[in-house]
GROMACS .gro file of N, CA and C in nm:
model
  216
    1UNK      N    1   8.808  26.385  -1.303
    1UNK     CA    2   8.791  26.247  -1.265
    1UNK      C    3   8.652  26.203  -1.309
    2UNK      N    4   8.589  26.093  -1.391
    2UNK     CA    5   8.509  26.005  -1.401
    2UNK      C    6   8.445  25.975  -1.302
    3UNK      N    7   8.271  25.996  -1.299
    3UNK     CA    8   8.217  25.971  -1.178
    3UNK      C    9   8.089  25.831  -1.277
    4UNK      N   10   8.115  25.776  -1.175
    4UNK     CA   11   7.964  25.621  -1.231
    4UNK      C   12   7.892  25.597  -1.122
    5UNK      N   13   7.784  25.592  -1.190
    5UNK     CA   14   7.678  25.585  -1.055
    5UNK      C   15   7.682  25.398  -1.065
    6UNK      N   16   7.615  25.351  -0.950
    6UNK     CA   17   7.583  25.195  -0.956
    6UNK      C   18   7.469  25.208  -0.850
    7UNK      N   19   7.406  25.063  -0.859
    7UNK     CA   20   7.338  25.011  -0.777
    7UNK      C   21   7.340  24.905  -0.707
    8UNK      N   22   7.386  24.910  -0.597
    8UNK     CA   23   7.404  24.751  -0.514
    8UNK      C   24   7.325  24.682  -0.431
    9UNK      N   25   7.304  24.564  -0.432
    9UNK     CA   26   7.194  24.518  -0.303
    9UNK      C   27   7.189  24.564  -0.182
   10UNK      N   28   7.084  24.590  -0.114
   10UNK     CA   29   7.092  24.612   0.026
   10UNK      C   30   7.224  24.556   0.104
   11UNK      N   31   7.218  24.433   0.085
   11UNK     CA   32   7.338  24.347   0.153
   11UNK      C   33   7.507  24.349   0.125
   12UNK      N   34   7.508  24.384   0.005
   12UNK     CA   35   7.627  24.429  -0.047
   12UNK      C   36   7.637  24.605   0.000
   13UNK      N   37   7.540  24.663   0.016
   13UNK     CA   38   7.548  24.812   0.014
   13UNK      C   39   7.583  24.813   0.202
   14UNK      N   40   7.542  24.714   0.294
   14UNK     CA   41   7.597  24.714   0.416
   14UNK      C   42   7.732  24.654   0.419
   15UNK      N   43   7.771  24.536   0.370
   15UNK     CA   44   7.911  24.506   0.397
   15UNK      C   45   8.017  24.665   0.339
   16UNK      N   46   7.972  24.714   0.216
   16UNK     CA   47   8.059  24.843   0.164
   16UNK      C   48   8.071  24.933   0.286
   17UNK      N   49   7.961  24.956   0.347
   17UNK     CA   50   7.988  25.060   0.458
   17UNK      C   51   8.037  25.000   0.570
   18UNK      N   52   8.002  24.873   0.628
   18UNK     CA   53   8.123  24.847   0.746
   18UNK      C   54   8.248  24.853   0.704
   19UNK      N   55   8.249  24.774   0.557
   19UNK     CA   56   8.442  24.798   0.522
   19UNK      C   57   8.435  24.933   0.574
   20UNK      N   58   8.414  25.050   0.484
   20UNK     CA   59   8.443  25.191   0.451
   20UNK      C   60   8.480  25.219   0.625
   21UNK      N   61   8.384  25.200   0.737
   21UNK     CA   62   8.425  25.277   0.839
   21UNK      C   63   8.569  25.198   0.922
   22UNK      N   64   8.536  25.025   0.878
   22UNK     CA   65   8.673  25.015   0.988
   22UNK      C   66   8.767  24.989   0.880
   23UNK      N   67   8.836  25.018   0.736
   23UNK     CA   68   8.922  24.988   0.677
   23UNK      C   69   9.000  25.142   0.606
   24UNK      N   70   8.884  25.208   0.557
   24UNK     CA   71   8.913  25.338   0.499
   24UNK      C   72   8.867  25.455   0.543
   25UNK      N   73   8.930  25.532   0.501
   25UNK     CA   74   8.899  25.715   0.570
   25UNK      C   75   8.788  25.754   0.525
   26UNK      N   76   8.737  25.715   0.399
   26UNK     CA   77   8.590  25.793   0.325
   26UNK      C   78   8.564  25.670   0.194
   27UNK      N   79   8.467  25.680   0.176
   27UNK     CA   80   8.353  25.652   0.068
   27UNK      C   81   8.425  25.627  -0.030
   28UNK      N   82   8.465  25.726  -0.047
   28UNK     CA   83   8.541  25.768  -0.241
   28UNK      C   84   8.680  25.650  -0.226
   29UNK      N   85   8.769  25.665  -0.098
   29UNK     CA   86   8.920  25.590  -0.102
   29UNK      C   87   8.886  25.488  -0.070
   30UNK      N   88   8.748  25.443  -0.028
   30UNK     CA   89   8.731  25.280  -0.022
   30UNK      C   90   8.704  25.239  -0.146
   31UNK      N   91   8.615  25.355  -0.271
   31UNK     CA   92   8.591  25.295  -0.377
   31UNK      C   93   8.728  25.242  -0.460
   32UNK      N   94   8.815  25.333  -0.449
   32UNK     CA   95   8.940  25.376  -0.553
   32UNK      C   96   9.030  25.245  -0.509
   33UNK      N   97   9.024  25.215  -0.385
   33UNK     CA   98   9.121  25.121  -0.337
   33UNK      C   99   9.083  24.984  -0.355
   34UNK      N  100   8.955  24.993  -0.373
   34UNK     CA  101   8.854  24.808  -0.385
   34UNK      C  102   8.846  24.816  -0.538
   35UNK      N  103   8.845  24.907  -0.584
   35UNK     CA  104   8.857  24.900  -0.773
   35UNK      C  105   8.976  24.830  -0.799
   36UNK      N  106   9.097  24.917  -0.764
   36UNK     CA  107   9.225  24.905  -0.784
   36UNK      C  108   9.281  24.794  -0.751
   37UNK      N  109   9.211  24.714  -0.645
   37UNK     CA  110   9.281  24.625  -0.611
   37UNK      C  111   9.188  24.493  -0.676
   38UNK      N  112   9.067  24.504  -0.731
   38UNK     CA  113   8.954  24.412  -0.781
   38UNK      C  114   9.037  24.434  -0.943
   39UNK      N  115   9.078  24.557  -1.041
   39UNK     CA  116   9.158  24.544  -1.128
   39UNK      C  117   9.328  24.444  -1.108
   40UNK      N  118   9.372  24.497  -1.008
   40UNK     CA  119   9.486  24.448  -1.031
   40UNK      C  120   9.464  24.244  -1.062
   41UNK      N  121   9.399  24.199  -0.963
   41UNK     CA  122   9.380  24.091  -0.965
   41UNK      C  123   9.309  24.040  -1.070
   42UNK      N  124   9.226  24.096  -1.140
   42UNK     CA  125   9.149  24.052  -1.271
   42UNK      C  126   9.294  24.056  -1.361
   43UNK      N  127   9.370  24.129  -1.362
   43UNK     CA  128   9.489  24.150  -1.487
   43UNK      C  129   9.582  24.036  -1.438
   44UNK      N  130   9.560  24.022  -1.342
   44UNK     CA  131   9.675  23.889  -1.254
   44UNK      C  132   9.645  23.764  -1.371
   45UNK      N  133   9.482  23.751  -1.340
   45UNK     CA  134   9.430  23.637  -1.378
   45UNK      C  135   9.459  23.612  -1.554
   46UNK      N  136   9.437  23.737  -1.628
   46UNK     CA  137   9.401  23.751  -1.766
   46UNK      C  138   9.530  23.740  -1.824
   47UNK      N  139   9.648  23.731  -1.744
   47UNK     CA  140   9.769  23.778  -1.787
   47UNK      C  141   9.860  23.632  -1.773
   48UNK      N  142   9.795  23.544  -1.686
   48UNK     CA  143   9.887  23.409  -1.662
   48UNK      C  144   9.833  23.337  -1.776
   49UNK      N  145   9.963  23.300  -1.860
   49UNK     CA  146   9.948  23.210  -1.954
   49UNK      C  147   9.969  23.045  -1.903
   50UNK      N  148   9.889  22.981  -1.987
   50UNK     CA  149   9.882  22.831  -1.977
   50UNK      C  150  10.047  22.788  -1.979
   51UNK      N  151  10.075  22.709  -1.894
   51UNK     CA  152  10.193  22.651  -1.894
   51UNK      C  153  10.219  22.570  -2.092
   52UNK      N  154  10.332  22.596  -2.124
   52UNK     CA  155  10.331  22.487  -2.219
   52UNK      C  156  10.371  22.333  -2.208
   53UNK      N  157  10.293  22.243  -2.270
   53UNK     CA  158  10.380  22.134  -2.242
   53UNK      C  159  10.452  22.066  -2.317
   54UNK      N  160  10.555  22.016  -2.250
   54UNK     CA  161  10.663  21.936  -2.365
   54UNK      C  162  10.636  21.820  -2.433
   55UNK      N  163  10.615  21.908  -2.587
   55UNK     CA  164  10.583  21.787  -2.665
   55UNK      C  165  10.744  21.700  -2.636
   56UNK      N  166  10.697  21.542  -2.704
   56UNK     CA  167  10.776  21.462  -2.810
   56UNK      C  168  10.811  21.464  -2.871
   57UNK      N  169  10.954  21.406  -2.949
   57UNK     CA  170  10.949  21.398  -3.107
   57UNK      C  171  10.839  21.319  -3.194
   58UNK      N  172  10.820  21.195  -3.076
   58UNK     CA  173  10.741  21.094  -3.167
   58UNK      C  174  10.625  21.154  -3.194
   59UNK      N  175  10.554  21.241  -3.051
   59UNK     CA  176  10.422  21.288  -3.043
   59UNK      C  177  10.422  21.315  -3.230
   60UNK      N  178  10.500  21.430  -3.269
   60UNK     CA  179  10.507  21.510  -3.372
   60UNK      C  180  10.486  21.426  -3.562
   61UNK      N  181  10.573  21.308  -3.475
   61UNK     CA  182  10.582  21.212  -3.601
   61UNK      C  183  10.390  21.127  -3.592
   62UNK      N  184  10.390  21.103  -3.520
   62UNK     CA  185  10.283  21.022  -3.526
   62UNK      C  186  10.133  21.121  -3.582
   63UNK      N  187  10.151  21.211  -3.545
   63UNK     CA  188  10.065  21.318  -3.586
   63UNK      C  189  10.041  21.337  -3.705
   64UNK      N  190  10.182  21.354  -3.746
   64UNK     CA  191  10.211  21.352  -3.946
   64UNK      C  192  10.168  21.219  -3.999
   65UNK      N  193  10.165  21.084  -3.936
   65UNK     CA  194  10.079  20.966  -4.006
   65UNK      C  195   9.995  20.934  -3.940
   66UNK      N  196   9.916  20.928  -3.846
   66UNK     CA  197   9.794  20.905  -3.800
   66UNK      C  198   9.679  21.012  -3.775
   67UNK      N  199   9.731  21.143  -3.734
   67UNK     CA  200   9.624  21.257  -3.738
   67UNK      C  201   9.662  21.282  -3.588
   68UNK      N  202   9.594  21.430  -3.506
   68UNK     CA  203   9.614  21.437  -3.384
   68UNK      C  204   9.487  21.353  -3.299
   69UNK      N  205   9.489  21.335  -3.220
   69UNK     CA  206   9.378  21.276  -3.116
   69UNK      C  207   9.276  21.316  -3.128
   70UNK      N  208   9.218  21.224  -3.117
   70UNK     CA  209   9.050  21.259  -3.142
   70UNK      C  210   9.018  21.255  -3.342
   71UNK      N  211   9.114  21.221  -3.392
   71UNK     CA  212   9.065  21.305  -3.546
   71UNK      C  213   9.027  21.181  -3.575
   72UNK      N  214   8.932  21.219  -3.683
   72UNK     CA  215   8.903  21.061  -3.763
   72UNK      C  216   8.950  21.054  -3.877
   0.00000   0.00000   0.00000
């Protein structure tokens, strides 16, 4: 197993240990479980694609003789 050292603020380094005593059994399964669950949600985020929206036909035509928005 991969070991990484870090350094956290005083203040962050106290909220870690109240979690650790009233949420988890030890140190290490509070790390593994606040990773795991700080990954899952980053992949949540990285993974939702932009809705598409429904073009027009005209949108499409007007594009082909005037340019898209904004163009000069």
């Amino acid at each position: 197993m991969a070991q990484i050292e870090i350094t956290l603020p005083n203040d962050k380094q106290a909220q870690f240990d109240r979690l650790t005593e009233e949420e988890f059994l030890n140190e290490e399964r509070a790390i593994e479980e606040l990773l795991n669950a700080g990954l899952d949600a980053y992949r949540g985020v990285v993974d939702q694609k932009k809705p598409e929206v429904e073009r027009s036909p005209f949108a499409a035509d007007a594009e082909v003789g005037y340019g898209r928005r904004g163009e000069l």
